[in-house]
Amino acid sequence: MTYKNNIDLYLEKHGFEALCPKAVLFDMDGVLYDSMPHHAIAWQRAMEVFGIKMTIDDAYATEGARGVDTIRMMVKRQQGRDIDEAEAQRMYDEKTRQFHALPETRIMPGIPELMEKIHNDGLTIGVVTGSGQRPLINRLMKDFGEYLTEDHIVTAYDVKHGKPNPDPYLMGLQKCGNLKPYEAFVVENAPLGVKAGVAAQIFTIAVNTGPLPNKVLMDCGADLIFEKMPDLAGAWHSII
């Protein structure tokens, strides 16, 4: 199977002449790691400390956003007050504590194979995450240091406006060599992340590792959708 039609539609949509990939920009949670169930638990437990009710659906719906942005939105919605970033950060620190109290999450099946293929193809690998937790960055380097350098990681603290804004992926293009949108792929699993990749005009591949129906990711503008990461790994050379 080839994916020429998907690529042609992307090029026509944005007025680009060709897709010339030089980098692949991965989201982290739910893409590189099967971590979203733990994040959902940590969000629920942490927000309860501050009198905020956050459901599992809320955690998945806001996946990929900067944590402080999610907290400010939830506080405004439920308590009717605006909080500054410093207060939101203190609340996010509790969420971080709760997350790291849980067992370590596994690498997503299919990712090692996909990383190796991308690396052997000579493409740069970047990570664009709404997280800013230092232990998570350290783990990225431990698990993927063969393929990834720290200067190719975009965190919550690199941008003012997180996903679904294009800023995180535009920063990813910049960090990976000041690339143009048609010189990269985005690999995402969450609606906000897909929207961010599409807003940055990058060819955005959605891998549905969560509970949402494919239609949600398609409606967010995904250029291509896979059911699971091994499917993307197996199809990689048919795409590029």
CSV table of C-alpha atoms in Angstrom, one decimal:
chain,number,residue,atom,x,y,z
A,1,MET,CA,0.0,0.0,0.0
A,2,THR,CA,1.2,3.5,-0.8
A,3,TYR,CA,0.1,6.8,0.6
A,4,LYS,CA,0.5,9.0,-2.4
A,5,ASN,CA,-3.0,10.3,-2.3
A,6,ASN,CA,-2.6,11.4,1.3
A,7,ILE,CA,0.6,13.2,0.5
A,8,ASP,CA,-0.9,14.8,-2.7
A,9,LEU,CA,-3.9,16.1,-0.6
A,10,TYR,CA,-1.5,17.6,1.9
A,11,LEU,CA,0.6,19.3,-0.7
A,12,GLU,CA,-2.5,20.7,-2.5
A,13,LYS,CA,-4.0,21.9,0.8
A,14,HIS,CA,-0.9,24.0,1.7
A,15,GLY,CA,0.4,24.9,-1.7
A,16,PHE,CA,3.7,23.0,-1.4
A,17,GLU,CA,5.5,21.5,-4.3
A,18,ALA,CA,6.9,18.4,-2.6
A,19,LEU,CA,7.2,16.6,0.7
A,20,CYS,CA,11.0,16.4,1.4
A,21,PRO,CA,11.3,14.9,4.9
A,22,LYS,CA,14.4,15.6,6.9
A,23,ALA,CA,13.0,15.1,10.4
A,24,VAL,CA,10.3,13.3,12.4
A,25,LEU,CA,8.8,15.1,15.4
A,26,PHE,CA,7.2,12.8,18.0
A,27,ASP,CA,4.9,13.6,20.7
A,28,MET,CA,5.9,11.8,23.9
A,29,ASP,CA,3.0,10.6,26.1
A,30,GLY,CA,0.8,8.1,24.3
A,31,VAL,CA,3.3,8.0,21.4
A,32,LEU,CA,6.7,7.1,22.7
A,33,TYR,CA,5.4,5.8,26.0
A,34,ASP,CA,2.2,4.0,27.0
A,35,SER,CA,1.8,6.6,29.7
A,36,MET,CA,-1.6,8.2,29.4
A,37,PRO,CA,-3.4,5.8,31.8
A,38,HIS,CA,-0.9,6.9,34.5
A,39,HIS,CA,-1.2,10.6,33.6
A,40,ALA,CA,-5.0,10.3,33.9
A,41,ILE,CA,-4.7,8.8,37.4
A,42,ALA,CA,-2.2,11.5,38.4
A,43,TRP,CA,-4.4,14.3,37.1
A,44,GLN,CA,-7.4,13.1,39.1
A,45,ARG,CA,-5.5,12.6,42.3
A,46,ALA,CA,-3.6,15.9,42.1
A,47,MET,CA,-6.5,18.1,41.2
A,48,GLU,CA,-8.6,16.6,44.0
A,49,VAL,CA,-6.1,18.1,46.4
A,50,PHE,CA,-7.1,21.5,45.1
A,51,GLY,CA,-10.8,20.9,45.0
A,52,ILE,CA,-10.9,20.4,41.2
A,53,LYS,CA,-12.8,17.4,39.7
A,54,MET,CA,-10.9,16.1,36.7
A,55,THR,CA,-12.2,13.0,34.9
A,56,ILE,CA,-10.3,10.5,32.8
A,57,ASP,CA,-12.1,12.0,29.8
A,58,ASP,CA,-10.8,15.4,30.8
A,59,ALA,CA,-7.3,14.1,31.0
A,60,TYR,CA,-7.5,12.6,27.5
A,61,ALA,CA,-9.2,15.6,26.0
A,62,THR,CA,-6.5,18.0,27.2
A,63,GLU,CA,-3.6,15.6,26.4
A,64,GLY,CA,-0.7,17.4,24.8
A,65,ALA,CA,-1.4,20.8,26.2
A,66,ARG,CA,0.9,22.5,28.7
A,67,GLY,CA,0.0,21.3,32.1
A,68,VAL,CA,-0.2,24.9,33.5
A,69,ASP,CA,-2.6,25.8,30.7
A,70,THR,CA,-4.9,22.8,31.5
A,71,ILE,CA,-4.9,23.7,35.2
A,72,ARG,CA,-5.7,27.4,34.6
A,73,MET,CA,-8.6,26.3,32.3
A,74,MET,CA,-10.0,23.8,34.9
A,75,VAL,CA,-9.7,26.3,37.7
A,76,LYS,CA,-11.5,29.0,35.7
A,77,ARG,CA,-14.2,26.5,34.6
A,78,GLN,CA,-14.9,25.1,38.1
A,79,GLN,CA,-14.0,27.9,40.5
A,80,GLY,CA,-14.6,30.9,38.3
A,81,ARG,CA,-11.2,32.5,39.0
A,82,ASP,CA,-8.2,33.4,37.0
A,83,ILE,CA,-4.8,32.1,38.4
A,84,ASP,CA,-1.4,33.2,37.2
A,85,GLU,CA,1.2,30.8,35.8
A,86,ALA,CA,3.1,30.6,39.1
A,87,GLU,CA,0.1,29.3,41.0
A,88,ALA,CA,-0.7,26.9,38.2
A,89,GLN,CA,2.9,25.7,38.3
A,90,ARG,CA,2.6,24.9,42.0
A,91,MET,CA,-0.5,22.8,41.3
A,92,TYR,CA,1.3,21.1,38.4
A,93,ASP,CA,4.1,20.2,40.7
A,94,GLU,CA,1.7,18.1,42.7
A,95,LYS,CA,0.5,16.4,39.5
A,96,THR,CA,4.2,15.7,38.7
A,97,ARG,CA,4.7,14.2,42.2
A,98,GLN,CA,1.6,12.0,41.8
A,99,PHE,CA,2.8,10.7,38.4
A,100,HIS,CA,6.2,9.8,39.5
A,101,ALA,CA,4.7,7.9,42.5
A,102,LEU,CA,3.2,5.4,40.0
A,103,PRO,CA,5.2,2.6,38.4
A,104,GLU,CA,7.4,3.4,35.4
A,105,THR,CA,5.5,3.3,32.1
A,106,ARG,CA,6.6,1.1,29.2
A,107,ILE,CA,7.9,2.2,25.8
A,108,MET,CA,5.1,2.0,23.2
A,109,PRO,CA,5.3,-1.2,21.2
A,110,GLY,CA,6.6,-0.5,17.7
A,111,ILE,CA,8.6,2.6,18.7
A,112,PRO,CA,12.0,1.0,18.8
A,113,GLU,CA,11.5,-0.5,15.3
A,114,LEU,CA,10.2,2.8,14.0
A,115,MET,CA,13.1,4.8,15.6
A,116,GLU,CA,15.7,2.5,14.0
A,117,LYS,CA,14.1,2.9,10.6
A,118,ILE,CA,14.0,6.7,10.8
A,119,HIS,CA,17.6,6.8,12.1
A,120,ASN,CA,18.8,4.5,9.3
A,121,ASP,CA,17.1,6.7,6.8
A,122,GLY,CA,19.2,9.6,7.9
A,123,LEU,CA,16.3,11.7,9.3
A,124,THR,CA,16.6,13.8,12.5
A,125,ILE,CA,14.4,12.7,15.4
A,126,GLY,CA,12.8,15.3,17.6
A,127,VAL,CA,10.3,15.2,20.5
A,128,VAL,CA,7.7,17.8,21.1
A,129,THR,CA,6.0,17.4,24.4
A,130,GLY,CA,3.7,19.5,26.6
A,131,SER,CA,5.6,18.2,29.6
A,132,GLY,CA,8.4,20.0,31.3
A,133,GLN,CA,9.3,17.4,33.9
A,134,ARG,CA,13.1,16.9,34.1
A,135,PRO,CA,12.8,13.2,35.0
A,136,LEU,CA,10.9,12.5,31.8
A,137,ILE,CA,13.5,14.3,29.7
A,138,ASN,CA,16.2,12.2,31.4
A,139,ARG,CA,14.2,9.1,30.6
A,140,LEU,CA,13.9,10.1,26.9
A,141,MET,CA,17.7,10.4,26.8
A,142,LYS,CA,18.2,7.0,28.6
A,143,ASP,CA,15.8,5.2,26.3
A,144,PHE,CA,16.4,6.9,23.0
A,145,GLY,CA,19.8,8.5,23.3
A,146,GLU,CA,21.0,6.5,20.4
A,147,TYR,CA,18.7,8.4,18.1
A,148,LEU,CA,17.9,11.6,20.0
A,149,THR,CA,19.8,14.6,21.3
A,150,GLU,CA,18.5,16.9,24.0
A,151,ASP,CA,18.7,20.0,21.8
A,152,HIS,CA,16.0,18.3,19.6
A,153,ILE,CA,13.5,18.2,22.5
A,154,VAL,CA,10.8,20.8,22.8
A,155,THR,CA,9.2,21.1,26.3
A,156,ALA,CA,6.4,23.2,27.8
A,157,TYR,CA,9.1,25.7,28.8
A,158,ASP,CA,10.2,26.3,25.3
A,159,VAL,CA,7.0,28.0,24.2
A,160,LYS,CA,4.5,30.4,25.6
A,161,HIS,CA,1.5,28.9,23.8
A,162,GLY,CA,1.2,25.2,23.9
A,163,LYS,CA,-0.8,22.7,21.8
A,164,PRO,CA,-3.2,23.1,20.0
A,165,ASN,CA,-1.3,26.2,18.9
A,166,PRO,CA,1.4,25.6,16.2
A,167,ASP,CA,4.2,27.0,18.4
A,168,PRO,CA,5.5,23.8,19.8
A,169,TYR,CA,5.9,22.2,16.4
A,170,LEU,CA,7.3,25.3,14.8
A,171,MET,CA,9.9,25.3,17.6
A,172,GLY,CA,10.5,21.6,16.7
A,173,LEU,CA,11.2,22.6,13.1
A,174,GLN,CA,13.6,25.3,14.4
A,175,LYS,CA,15.5,23.0,16.8
A,176,CYS,CA,15.9,20.3,14.1
A,177,GLY,CA,17.6,22.6,11.7
A,178,ASN,CA,15.4,25.6,10.9
A,179,LEU,CA,13.3,23.3,8.6
A,180,LYS,CA,10.3,24.2,6.5
A,181,PRO,CA,6.9,22.5,7.3
A,182,TYR,CA,7.2,20.2,4.2
A,183,GLU,CA,10.5,18.9,5.5
A,184,ALA,CA,9.1,17.0,8.5
A,185,PHE,CA,6.5,14.6,9.8
A,186,VAL,CA,4.6,14.9,13.0
A,187,VAL,CA,3.6,11.7,14.9
A,188,GLU,CA,0.7,12.3,17.4
A,189,ASN,CA,-2.0,10.5,19.2
A,190,ALA,CA,-4.1,13.3,20.7
A,191,PRO,CA,-6.6,15.8,19.3
A,192,LEU,CA,-4.8,18.9,20.6
A,193,GLY,CA,-1.5,17.6,19.3
A,194,VAL,CA,-2.9,16.7,15.8
A,195,LYS,CA,-4.4,20.2,15.7
A,196,ALA,CA,-1.0,21.7,16.6
A,197,GLY,CA,0.8,19.7,13.9
A,198,VAL,CA,-1.8,20.7,11.3
A,199,ALA,CA,-1.7,24.3,12.3
A,200,ALA,CA,2.1,24.2,11.8
A,201,GLN,CA,1.4,22.9,8.3
A,202,ILE,CA,3.4,19.7,8.9
A,203,PHE,CA,2.3,16.4,7.5
A,204,THR,CA,0.6,14.9,10.6
A,205,ILE,CA,0.3,11.2,11.2
A,206,ALA,CA,-2.1,10.2,14.0
A,207,VAL,CA,-1.7,6.9,15.8
A,208,ASN,CA,-4.8,6.1,17.8
A,209,THR,CA,-3.3,4.7,21.0
A,210,GLY,CA,-6.1,6.1,23.2
A,211,PRO,CA,-9.9,5.6,23.7
A,212,LEU,CA,-11.1,8.1,21.2
A,213,PRO,CA,-12.7,7.1,17.8
A,214,ASN,CA,-10.6,7.6,14.7
A,215,LYS,CA,-13.1,10.2,13.5
A,216,VAL,CA,-12.0,12.6,16.3
A,217,LEU,CA,-8.5,12.6,15.0
A,218,MET,CA,-9.6,12.8,11.4
A,219,ASP,CA,-11.8,15.8,12.2
A,220,CYS,CA,-8.8,17.5,13.8
A,221,GLY,CA,-7.1,17.4,10.4
A,222,ALA,CA,-4.8,14.3,10.6
A,223,ASP,CA,-3.3,13.6,7.2
A,224,LEU,CA,-3.0,9.9,7.9
A,225,ILE,CA,-4.3,7.6,10.7
A,226,PHE,CA,-3.0,4.3,12.0
A,227,GLU,CA,-4.6,2.1,14.7
A,228,LYS,CA,-1.4,1.3,16.5
A,229,MET,CA,2.3,2.1,16.4
A,230,PRO,CA,3.5,-1.3,14.9
A,231,ASP,CA,1.3,-0.6,12.0
A,232,LEU,CA,3.1,2.8,11.4
A,233,ALA,CA,6.4,1.1,11.8
A,234,GLY,CA,5.5,-1.6,9.2
A,235,ALA,CA,4.3,1.0,6.7
A,236,TRP,CA,7.1,3.6,7.2
A,237,HIS,CA,9.0,3.0,4.0
A,238,SER,CA,5.7,3.0,2.0
A,239,ILE,CA,5.0,6.5,3.4
A,240,ILE,CA,8.4,8.2,2.7
